[in-house]
Short mmCIF file of C-alpha atoms in Angstrom, two decimals:
data_model
loop_
_atom_site.label_atom_id
_atom_site.label_comp_id
_atom_site.label_asym_id
_atom_site.label_seq_id
_atom_site.Cartn_x
_atom_site.Cartn_y
_atom_site.Cartn_z
CA UNK N 889 -2.56 -21.11 15.11
CA UNK N 890 -3.24 -22.05 11.42
CA UNK N 891 -5.64 -24.29 9.79
CA UNK N 892 -3.88 -26.85 7.53
CA UNK N 893 -5.08 -29.20 4.88
CA UNK N 894 -4.43 -32.63 6.38
CA UNK N 895 -4.41 -36.11 4.71
CA UNK N 896 -7.21 -38.73 5.25
CA UNK N 897 -5.99 -41.70 7.18
CA UNK N 898 -6.45 -44.92 5.09
CA UNK N 899 -8.06 -46.82 7.95
CA UNK N 900 -11.59 -45.75 9.14
CA UNK N 901 -11.89 -45.14 12.76
CA UNK N 902 -15.28 -46.72 13.59
CA UNK N 903 -15.87 -48.12 17.09
CA UNK N 904 -17.75 -51.42 17.03
CA UNK N 905 -21.19 -51.32 18.41
CA UNK N 906 -24.75 -52.66 17.98
CA UNK N 907 -25.96 -52.23 14.50
CA UNK N 908 -22.60 -51.04 13.20
CA UNK N 909 -21.13 -53.17 10.35
CA UNK N 910 -17.55 -54.12 10.57
CA UNK N 911 -15.58 -52.42 7.89
CA UNK N 912 -12.78 -53.92 5.82
CA UNK N 913 -9.32 -53.11 7.20
CA UNK N 914 -5.68 -54.37 6.72
CA UNK N 915 -5.18 -54.36 10.47
CA UNK N 916 -5.93 -57.26 12.76
CA UNK N 917 -7.91 -55.96 15.65
CA UNK N 918 -10.08 -52.89 16.24
CA UNK N 919 -7.52 -51.58 18.75
CA UNK N 920 -4.95 -51.52 16.00
CA UNK N 921 -7.27 -49.67 13.58
CA UNK N 922 -7.83 -47.00 16.21
CA UNK N 923 -4.20 -46.76 16.95
CA UNK N 924 -3.44 -46.34 13.30
CA UNK N 925 -5.95 -43.61 12.81
CA UNK N 926 -4.71 -41.71 16.04
CA UNK N 927 -1.22 -42.14 15.16
CA UNK N 928 -1.84 -40.20 11.91
CA UNK N 929 -3.95 -37.70 13.87
CA UNK N 930 -1.03 -37.08 16.32
CA UNK N 931 1.34 -36.64 13.43
CA UNK N 932 -0.82 -34.12 11.85
CA UNK N 933 -1.27 -32.34 15.04
CA UNK N 934 2.46 -32.10 15.37
CA UNK N 935 2.80 -30.49 11.90
CA UNK N 936 -0.01 -28.09 12.90
CA UNK N 937 1.77 -27.10 16.06
CA UNK N 938 4.91 -26.35 14.12
CA UNK N 939 3.00 -24.09 11.79
CA UNK N 940 1.35 -22.53 14.89
CA UNK N 941 4.55 -20.69 15.62
CA UNK N 942 4.03 -18.57 12.34
CA UNK N 943 0.35 -17.67 12.90
CA UNK N 944 -1.52 -16.26 15.85
CA UNK N 945 -1.62 -13.91 18.61
CA UNK N 946 1.45 -13.84 20.79
CA UNK N 947 2.55 -11.96 23.95
CA UNK N 948 5.90 -10.13 24.29
CA UNK N 949 7.71 -13.40 25.11
CA UNK N 950 6.50 -15.16 22.06
CA UNK N 951 3.95 -17.34 23.85
CA UNK N 952 0.64 -18.03 22.16
CA UNK N 953 -2.18 -16.17 23.87
CA UNK N 954 -5.12 -18.39 22.74
CA UNK N 955 -3.69 -21.99 22.39
CA UNK N 956 -7.13 -23.82 21.96
CA UNK N 957 -7.88 -22.20 18.72
CA UNK N 958 -6.82 -22.34 15.30
CA UNK N 959 -6.35 -19.36 12.91
CA UNK N 960 -8.60 -19.47 9.72
CA UNK N 961 -8.07 -16.05 8.39
CA UNK N 962 -6.34 -12.69 9.13
CA UNK N 963 -7.61 -9.45 7.84
CA UNK N 964 -5.47 -6.28 8.26
CA UNK N 965 -6.50 -2.71 7.80
CA UNK N 966 -4.10 0.30 7.71
CA UNK N 967 -4.63 3.82 6.31
CA UNK N 968 -4.07 7.45 6.70
CA UNK N 969 -6.39 10.36 7.22
CA UNK N 970 -5.99 13.73 5.47
CA UNK N 971 -7.58 16.86 7.12
CA UNK N 972 -9.62 19.32 5.01
CA UNK N 973 -10.28 22.97 5.80
CA UNK N 974 -13.09 24.92 3.83
CA UNK N 975 -12.11 28.08 1.85
CA UNK N 976 -14.18 30.65 0.03
CA UNK N 977 -16.48 29.99 -2.84
CA UNK N 978 -16.79 26.46 -2.13
CA UNK N 979 -13.18 25.60 -2.18
CA UNK N 980 -11.22 23.50 0.36
CA UNK N 981 -7.63 22.94 1.32
CA UNK N 982 -6.25 19.61 2.35
CA UNK N 983 -3.28 19.35 4.91
CA UNK N 984 -1.64 17.27 7.46
CA UNK N 985 -1.78 13.52 6.55
CA UNK N 986 -2.04 11.55 9.70
CA UNK N 987 -1.77 7.84 10.04
CA UNK N 988 -4.57 6.06 11.71
CA UNK N 989 -4.08 3.05 14.17
CA UNK N 990 -4.14 -0.26 12.18
CA UNK N 991 -6.83 -2.82 12.92
CA UNK N 992 -6.53 -6.59 12.52
CA UNK N 993 -9.35 -9.17 12.43
CA UNK N 994 -8.15 -12.63 13.46
CA UNK N 995 -10.71 -15.50 12.66
CA UNK N 996 -10.20 -18.37 14.93
CA UNK N 997 -11.85 -21.70 15.08
CA UNK N 998 -12.11 -24.10 18.02
CA UNK N 999 -13.72 -27.56 17.92
CA UNK N 1000 -11.94 -29.01 20.93
CA UNK N 1001 -9.29 -31.04 19.06
CA UNK N 1002 -6.34 -28.76 19.66
CA UNK N 1003 -4.57 -27.68 22.76
CA UNK N 1004 -1.30 -26.53 23.86
CA UNK N 1005 -0.14 -29.93 25.16
CA UNK N 1006 -1.33 -32.15 22.20
CA UNK N 1007 -4.37 -33.72 20.68
CA UNK N 1008 -6.69 -34.56 23.39
CA UNK N 1009 -9.22 -36.16 21.11
CA UNK N 1010 -6.74 -38.82 20.06
CA UNK N 1011 -6.03 -39.85 23.59
CA UNK N 1012 -9.64 -39.83 24.50
CA UNK N 1013 -10.46 -42.21 21.53
CA UNK N 1014 -7.70 -44.50 22.55
CA UNK N 1015 -9.01 -44.71 26.14
CA UNK N 1016 -12.56 -45.31 24.88
CA UNK N 1017 -11.55 -48.56 23.32
CA UNK N 1018 -10.39 -49.85 26.73
CA UNK N 1019 -13.57 -48.59 28.40
CA UNK N 1020 -11.91 -45.74 30.29
CA UNK N 1021 -13.93 -42.69 30.10
CA UNK N 1022 -13.63 -39.34 31.83
CA UNK N 1023 -14.28 -35.67 31.38
CA UNK N 1024 -14.73 -34.51 27.84
CA UNK N 1025 -11.36 -33.03 26.61
CA UNK N 1026 -13.24 -31.34 23.75
CA UNK N 1027 -15.45 -29.48 26.35
CA UNK N 1028 -12.26 -28.48 28.10
CA UNK N 1029 -10.77 -27.12 25.07
CA UNK N 1030 -13.72 -24.93 24.17
CA UNK N 1031 -14.12 -23.76 27.91
CA UNK N 1032 -10.35 -22.68 27.74
CA UNK N 1033 -10.98 -20.93 24.40
CA UNK N 1034 -13.90 -18.89 25.63
CA UNK N 1035 -12.17 -18.01 28.86
CA UNK N 1036 -9.01 -16.90 27.12
CA UNK N 1037 -11.17 -14.56 24.79
CA UNK N 1038 -12.72 -13.03 27.88
CA UNK N 1039 -9.34 -12.46 29.45
CA UNK N 1040 -7.59 -10.87 26.53
CA UNK N 1041 -10.47 -8.52 25.66
CA UNK N 1042 -10.53 -7.03 29.11
CA UNK N 1043 -6.70 -6.56 29.78
CA UNK N 1044 -4.44 -3.72 28.79
CA UNK N 1045 -1.65 -5.91 27.45
CA UNK N 1046 -0.13 -5.44 24.03
CA UNK N 1047 0.30 -8.31 21.81
CA UNK N 1048 1.88 -9.35 18.45
CA UNK N 1049 -0.11 -10.56 15.46
CA UNK N 1050 2.30 -12.90 13.57
CA UNK N 1051 2.13 -14.02 10.02
CA UNK N 1052 4.91 -15.70 8.02
CA UNK N 1053 5.47 -12.52 6.05
CA UNK N 1054 5.13 -9.89 8.91
CA UNK N 1055 4.48 -9.28 12.61
CA UNK N 1056 2.36 -6.47 13.73
CA UNK N 1057 3.43 -5.25 17.16
CA UNK N 1058 1.72 -3.08 19.80
CA UNK N 1059 -1.85 -4.56 19.18
CA UNK N 1060 -4.53 -4.57 21.92
CA UNK N 1061 -7.65 -6.84 21.66
CA UNK N 1062 -10.76 -4.53 21.82
CA UNK N 1063 -13.47 -6.77 20.59
CA UNK N 1064 -14.36 -10.36 19.81
CA UNK N 1065 -17.59 -11.96 18.29
CA UNK N 1066 -18.51 -15.58 18.39
CA UNK N 1067 -20.87 -17.59 16.66
CA UNK N 1068 -21.95 -21.30 16.33
CA UNK N 1069 -24.60 -22.87 14.02
CA UNK N 1070 -26.04 -26.15 13.25
CA UNK N 1071 -24.82 -25.93 9.67
CA UNK N 1072 -21.26 -25.82 10.95
CA UNK N 1073 -21.84 -28.07 13.84
CA UNK N 1074 -22.79 -26.62 17.28
CA UNK N 1075 -19.55 -27.67 18.85
CA UNK N 1076 -17.42 -25.70 16.38
CA UNK N 1077 -16.76 -22.12 17.91
CA UNK N 1078 -16.17 -19.48 15.16
CA UNK N 1079 -14.66 -16.29 16.81
CA UNK N 1080 -13.62 -13.08 15.14
CA UNK N 1081 -11.03 -11.31 17.29
CA UNK N 1082 -10.34 -7.56 16.57
CA UNK N 1083 -7.09 -6.03 17.52
CA UNK N 1084 -6.17 -2.24 17.37
CA UNK N 1085 -2.84 -0.75 17.33
CA UNK N 1086 -1.77 1.29 20.31
CA UNK N 1087 0.50 4.22 19.82
CA UNK N 1088 3.29 4.59 22.20
CA UNK N 1089 4.59 7.98 22.89
CA UNK N 1090 7.70 9.07 24.76
CA UNK N 1091 7.01 10.84 28.23
CA UNK N 1092 8.39 14.16 29.19
CA UNK N 1093 11.72 14.24 31.18
CA UNK N 1094 12.43 17.29 33.33
CA UNK N 1095 16.18 18.20 33.32
CA UNK N 1096 17.82 19.39 36.36
CA UNK N 1097 19.92 22.48 35.71
CA UNK N 1098 22.39 24.54 38.01
CA UNK N 1099 20.10 27.61 37.95
CA UNK N 1100 16.38 27.47 38.47
CA UNK N 1101 15.99 30.07 35.59
CA UNK N 1102 17.31 27.21 33.19
CA UNK N 1103 14.77 24.66 34.27
CA UNK N 1104 12.38 23.52 31.70
CA UNK N 1105 8.64 24.73 32.16
CA UNK N 1106 6.16 22.13 33.09
CA UNK N 1107 2.44 22.12 33.52
CA UNK N 1108 0.93 20.09 36.22
CA UNK N 1109 -2.64 21.26 35.83
CA UNK N 1110 -4.75 24.19 37.22
CA UNK N 1111 -4.30 24.78 40.99
CA UNK N 1112 -7.13 26.36 43.03
CA UNK N 1113 -6.28 28.88 45.69
CA UNK N 1114 -6.89 27.92 49.36
CA UNK N 1115 -7.28 30.05 52.47
CA UNK N 1116 -4.18 30.08 54.56
CA UNK N 1117 -4.24 28.34 57.97
CA UNK N 1118 -3.72 30.38 61.19
CA UNK N 1119 -0.20 28.92 61.53
CA UNK N 1120 0.63 30.04 58.08
CA UNK N 1121 -0.83 33.41 58.61
CA UNK N 1122 1.10 34.05 61.76
CA UNK N 1123 4.41 32.97 60.28
CA UNK N 1124 3.80 35.58 57.45
CA UNK N 1125 2.93 38.28 59.77
CA UNK N 1126 5.98 37.58 61.83
#
């Protein structure tokens, strides 16, 4: 998911309370003020959700893997390695250029305001005006975010890292780091997810031939000799 620049609503969302001055607004009631702000928030959430299809980590079916975070940055590293062999008199020879597995670092943010089924903070704010409270949706989103990271870093699944210009396939999550600080807000989870390309090679297929002499050779590993049983020894001796 991608971070987008969103417009600031014209109506301030300030819940009335003791010591809180009433701000000027073009709406009639406090409920309309909250509804105006949250409607703008839901609209921006919809636009972000549409852009989320172009950014993020997806599985083979195109489903986002981490739905409660937003992509802030994507760093991609690709390269080749050239083998060197030493020669006489301090010389060397270079040969065999081999491609190294690609690595991608996806920087994701989670503050609890975005989940796969909509903006929970907007619904929570609307309910708070009527006095209806419950479990914190922001905490639920952050918990989902951390659990999703723990799941993908431990599995063996291959994912796609998608950007508007290119899709990088056969990537596996090998590491992630997370940090939070008072400067950015202790409720803002800042995660760096590192993925590495997995090379897929074809498996050997044994072909069946009419004559055993035409069968392709195969190696199944070293086999240690064992002492024959009494039944086997008697059958050999006749």
